[in-house]
Short mmCIF file of C-alpha atoms in Angstrom, two decimals:
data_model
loop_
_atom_site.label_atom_id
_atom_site.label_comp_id
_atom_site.label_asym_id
_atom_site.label_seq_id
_atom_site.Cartn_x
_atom_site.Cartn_y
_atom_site.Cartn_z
CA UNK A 1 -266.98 176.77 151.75
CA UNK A 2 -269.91 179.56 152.15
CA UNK A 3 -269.29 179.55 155.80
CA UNK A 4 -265.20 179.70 156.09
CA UNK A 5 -265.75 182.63 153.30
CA UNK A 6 -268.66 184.30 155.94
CA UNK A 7 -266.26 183.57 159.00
CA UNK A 8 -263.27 185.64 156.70
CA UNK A 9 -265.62 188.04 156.05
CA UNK A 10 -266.18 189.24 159.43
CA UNK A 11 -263.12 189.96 160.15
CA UNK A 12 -263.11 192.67 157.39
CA UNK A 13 -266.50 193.55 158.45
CA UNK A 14 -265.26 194.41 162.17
CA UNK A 15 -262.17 196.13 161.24
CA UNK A 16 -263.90 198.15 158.83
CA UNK A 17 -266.70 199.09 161.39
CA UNK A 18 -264.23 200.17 163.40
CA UNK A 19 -261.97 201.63 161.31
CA UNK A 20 -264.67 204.06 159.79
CA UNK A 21 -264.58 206.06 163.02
CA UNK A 22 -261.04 206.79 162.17
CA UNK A 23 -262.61 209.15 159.10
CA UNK A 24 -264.54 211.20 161.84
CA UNK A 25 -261.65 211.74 164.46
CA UNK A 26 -259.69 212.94 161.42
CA UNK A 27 -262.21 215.65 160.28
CA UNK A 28 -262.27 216.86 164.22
CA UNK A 29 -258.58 216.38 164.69
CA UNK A 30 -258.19 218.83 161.37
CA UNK A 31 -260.71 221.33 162.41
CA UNK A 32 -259.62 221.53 166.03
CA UNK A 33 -255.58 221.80 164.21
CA UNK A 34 -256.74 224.65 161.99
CA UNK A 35 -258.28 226.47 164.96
CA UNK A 36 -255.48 226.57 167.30
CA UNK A 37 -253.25 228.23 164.85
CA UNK A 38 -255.28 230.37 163.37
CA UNK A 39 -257.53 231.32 166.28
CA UNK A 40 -255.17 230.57 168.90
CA UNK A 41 -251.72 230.54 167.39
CA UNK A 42 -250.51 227.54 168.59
CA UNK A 43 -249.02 224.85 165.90
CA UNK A 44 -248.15 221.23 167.26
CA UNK A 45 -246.00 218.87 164.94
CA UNK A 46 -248.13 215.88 166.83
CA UNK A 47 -251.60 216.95 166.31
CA UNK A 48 -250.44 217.76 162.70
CA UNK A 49 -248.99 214.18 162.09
CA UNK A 50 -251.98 212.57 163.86
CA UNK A 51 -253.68 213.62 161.00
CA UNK A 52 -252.07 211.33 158.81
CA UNK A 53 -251.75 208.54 161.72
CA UNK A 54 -255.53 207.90 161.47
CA UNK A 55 -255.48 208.93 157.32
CA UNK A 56 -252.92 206.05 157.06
CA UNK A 57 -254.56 203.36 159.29
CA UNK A 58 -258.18 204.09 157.79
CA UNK A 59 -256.89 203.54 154.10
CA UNK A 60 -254.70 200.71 155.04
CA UNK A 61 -256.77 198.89 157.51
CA UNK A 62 -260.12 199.91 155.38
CA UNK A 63 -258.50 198.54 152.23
CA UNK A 64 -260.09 194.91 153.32
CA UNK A 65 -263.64 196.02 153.83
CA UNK A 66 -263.97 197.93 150.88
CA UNK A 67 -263.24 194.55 148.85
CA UNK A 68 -265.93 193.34 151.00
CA UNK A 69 -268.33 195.06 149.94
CA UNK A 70 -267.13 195.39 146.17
CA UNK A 71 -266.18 199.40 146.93
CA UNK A 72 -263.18 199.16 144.35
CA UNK A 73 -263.00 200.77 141.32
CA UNK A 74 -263.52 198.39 138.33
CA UNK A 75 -262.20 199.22 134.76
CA UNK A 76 -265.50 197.29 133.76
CA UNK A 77 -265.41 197.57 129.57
CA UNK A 78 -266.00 194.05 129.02
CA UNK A 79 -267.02 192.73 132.87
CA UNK A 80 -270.34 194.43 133.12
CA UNK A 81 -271.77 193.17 129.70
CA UNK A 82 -270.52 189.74 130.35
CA UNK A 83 -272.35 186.44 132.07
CA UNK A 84 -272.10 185.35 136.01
CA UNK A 85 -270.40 182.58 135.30
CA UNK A 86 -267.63 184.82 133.70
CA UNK A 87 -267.66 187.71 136.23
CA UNK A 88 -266.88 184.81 138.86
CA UNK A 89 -263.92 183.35 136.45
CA UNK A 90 -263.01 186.62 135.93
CA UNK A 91 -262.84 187.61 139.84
CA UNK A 92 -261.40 183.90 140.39
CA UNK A 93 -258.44 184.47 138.20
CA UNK A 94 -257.87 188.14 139.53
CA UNK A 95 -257.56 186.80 143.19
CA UNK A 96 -255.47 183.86 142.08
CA UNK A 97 -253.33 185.56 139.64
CA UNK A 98 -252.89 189.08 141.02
CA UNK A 99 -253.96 190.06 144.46
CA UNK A 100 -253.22 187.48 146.29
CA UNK A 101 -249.52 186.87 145.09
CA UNK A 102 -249.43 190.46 144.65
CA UNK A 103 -249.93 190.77 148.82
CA UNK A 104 -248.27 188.04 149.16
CA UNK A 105 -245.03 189.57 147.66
CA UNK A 106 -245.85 192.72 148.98
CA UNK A 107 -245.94 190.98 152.80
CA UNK A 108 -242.91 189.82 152.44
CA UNK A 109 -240.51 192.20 150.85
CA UNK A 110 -242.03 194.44 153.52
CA UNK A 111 -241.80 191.85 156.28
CA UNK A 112 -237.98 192.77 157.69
CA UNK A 113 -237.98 196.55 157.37
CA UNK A 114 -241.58 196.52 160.00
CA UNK A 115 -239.65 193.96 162.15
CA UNK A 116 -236.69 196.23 161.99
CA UNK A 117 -238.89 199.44 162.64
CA UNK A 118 -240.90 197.45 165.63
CA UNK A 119 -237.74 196.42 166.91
CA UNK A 120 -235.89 199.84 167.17
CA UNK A 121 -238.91 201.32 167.74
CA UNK A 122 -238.20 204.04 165.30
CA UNK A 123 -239.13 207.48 166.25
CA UNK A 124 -241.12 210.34 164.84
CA UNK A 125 -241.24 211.41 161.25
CA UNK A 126 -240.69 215.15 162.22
CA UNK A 127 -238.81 216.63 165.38
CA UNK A 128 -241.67 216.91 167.97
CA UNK A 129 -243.89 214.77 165.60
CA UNK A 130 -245.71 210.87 167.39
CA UNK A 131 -242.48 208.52 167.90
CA UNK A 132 -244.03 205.91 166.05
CA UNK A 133 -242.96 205.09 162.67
CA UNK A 134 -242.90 201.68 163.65
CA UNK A 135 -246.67 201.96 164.17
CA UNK A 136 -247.32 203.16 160.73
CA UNK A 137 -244.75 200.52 158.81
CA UNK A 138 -246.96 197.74 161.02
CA UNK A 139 -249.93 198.81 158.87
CA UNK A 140 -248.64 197.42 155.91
CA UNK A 141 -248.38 194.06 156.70
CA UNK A 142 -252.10 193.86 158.42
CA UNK A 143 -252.99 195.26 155.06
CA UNK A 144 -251.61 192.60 153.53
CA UNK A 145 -252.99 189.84 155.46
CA UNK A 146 -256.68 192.15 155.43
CA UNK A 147 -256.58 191.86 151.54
CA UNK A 148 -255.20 188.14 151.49
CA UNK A 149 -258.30 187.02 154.11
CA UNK A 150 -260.71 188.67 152.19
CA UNK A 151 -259.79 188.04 148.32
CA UNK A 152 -259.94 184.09 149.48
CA UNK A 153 -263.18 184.63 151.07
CA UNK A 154 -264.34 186.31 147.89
CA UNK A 155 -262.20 183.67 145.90
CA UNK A 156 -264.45 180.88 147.47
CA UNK A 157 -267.78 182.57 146.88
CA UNK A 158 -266.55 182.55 143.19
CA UNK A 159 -265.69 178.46 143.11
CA UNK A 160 -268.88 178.01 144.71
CA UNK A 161 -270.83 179.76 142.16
CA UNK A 162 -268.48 178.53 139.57
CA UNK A 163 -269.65 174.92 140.77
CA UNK A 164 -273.45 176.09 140.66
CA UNK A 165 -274.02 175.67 144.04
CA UNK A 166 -276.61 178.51 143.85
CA UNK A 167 -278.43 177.35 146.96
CA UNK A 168 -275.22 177.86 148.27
CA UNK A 169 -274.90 181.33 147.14
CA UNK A 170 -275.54 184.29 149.70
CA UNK A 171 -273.39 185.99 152.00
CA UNK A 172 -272.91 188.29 155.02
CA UNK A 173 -272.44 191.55 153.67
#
């Protein structure tokens, strides 16, 4: 179980590696946006909206890794006074009960307006703006499936500690 949860974690681990970049090419993109119309006077609908291109893929495709490496923000009242053993049945039951079936629903109520969007390969958001909707609706199903891969492969470090297979226990974060 400890290695099909490190082999799921990798996945995040690339994506979010790569993804990070995303964060850097936005700052530039901004700063090189805010100097050609205000230095320059030249505005472009595109460079604007590629701006929130990159803000939207390095939340949605981030969203994985950050579970990963426990980056979410806990309401943690009762959690951080309470036992291993109950922080994993805790995190057990909150992958089982709520984000995977929440994903899950999420994937597939989503599911036929991305096909639909892929399929027409619906234009820009703005006149002049990236013709790609379809590219940002496609993020929200490999958010879905980033979130499903890794809440089971932090799901099965939690049975595995539940089972007190501490020799076991470790990880590749």
């Amino acid at each position: 179980m400890q290695r099909l949860a490190d082999a799921l974690d990798q996945i995040n681990h690339w994506t979010g590696m790569t993804v990070r970049w995303f964060a850097l090419l936005m700052v530039l993109l901004q700063f090189t946006v805010v100097l050609l119309r205000y230095v320059f006077g030249f505005s472009s609908i595109a460079l604007n909206e590629s701006v929130l291109y990159l803000h939207a893929a390095l939340f949605m495709l981030g969203a994985g890794y950050t579970l990963l490496v426990d980056g979410h923000v806990r309401v943690d009242i009762f959690y951080a006074a309470a036992t291993d053993k109950t922080k994993a049945r805790i995190d057990a039951f909150g992958y089982v009960v709520l984000a995977i079936p929440s994903m899950a629903a999420l994937l597939y109520w989503t599911w036929p307006s991305v096909i639909n969007s892929i399929s027409m390969m619906e234009g820009a958001i703005s006149v002049g703006g990236i013709p790609a909707v379809w590219f940002l609706k496609s993020l929200i199903p490999a958010f879905c499936i980033l979130l499903i891969i890794q809440s089971v492969a932090c799901l099965l470090r939690q049975v595995v500690l539940l089972r007190g297979n501490v020799e076991d226990q470790g990880g590749a974060k």
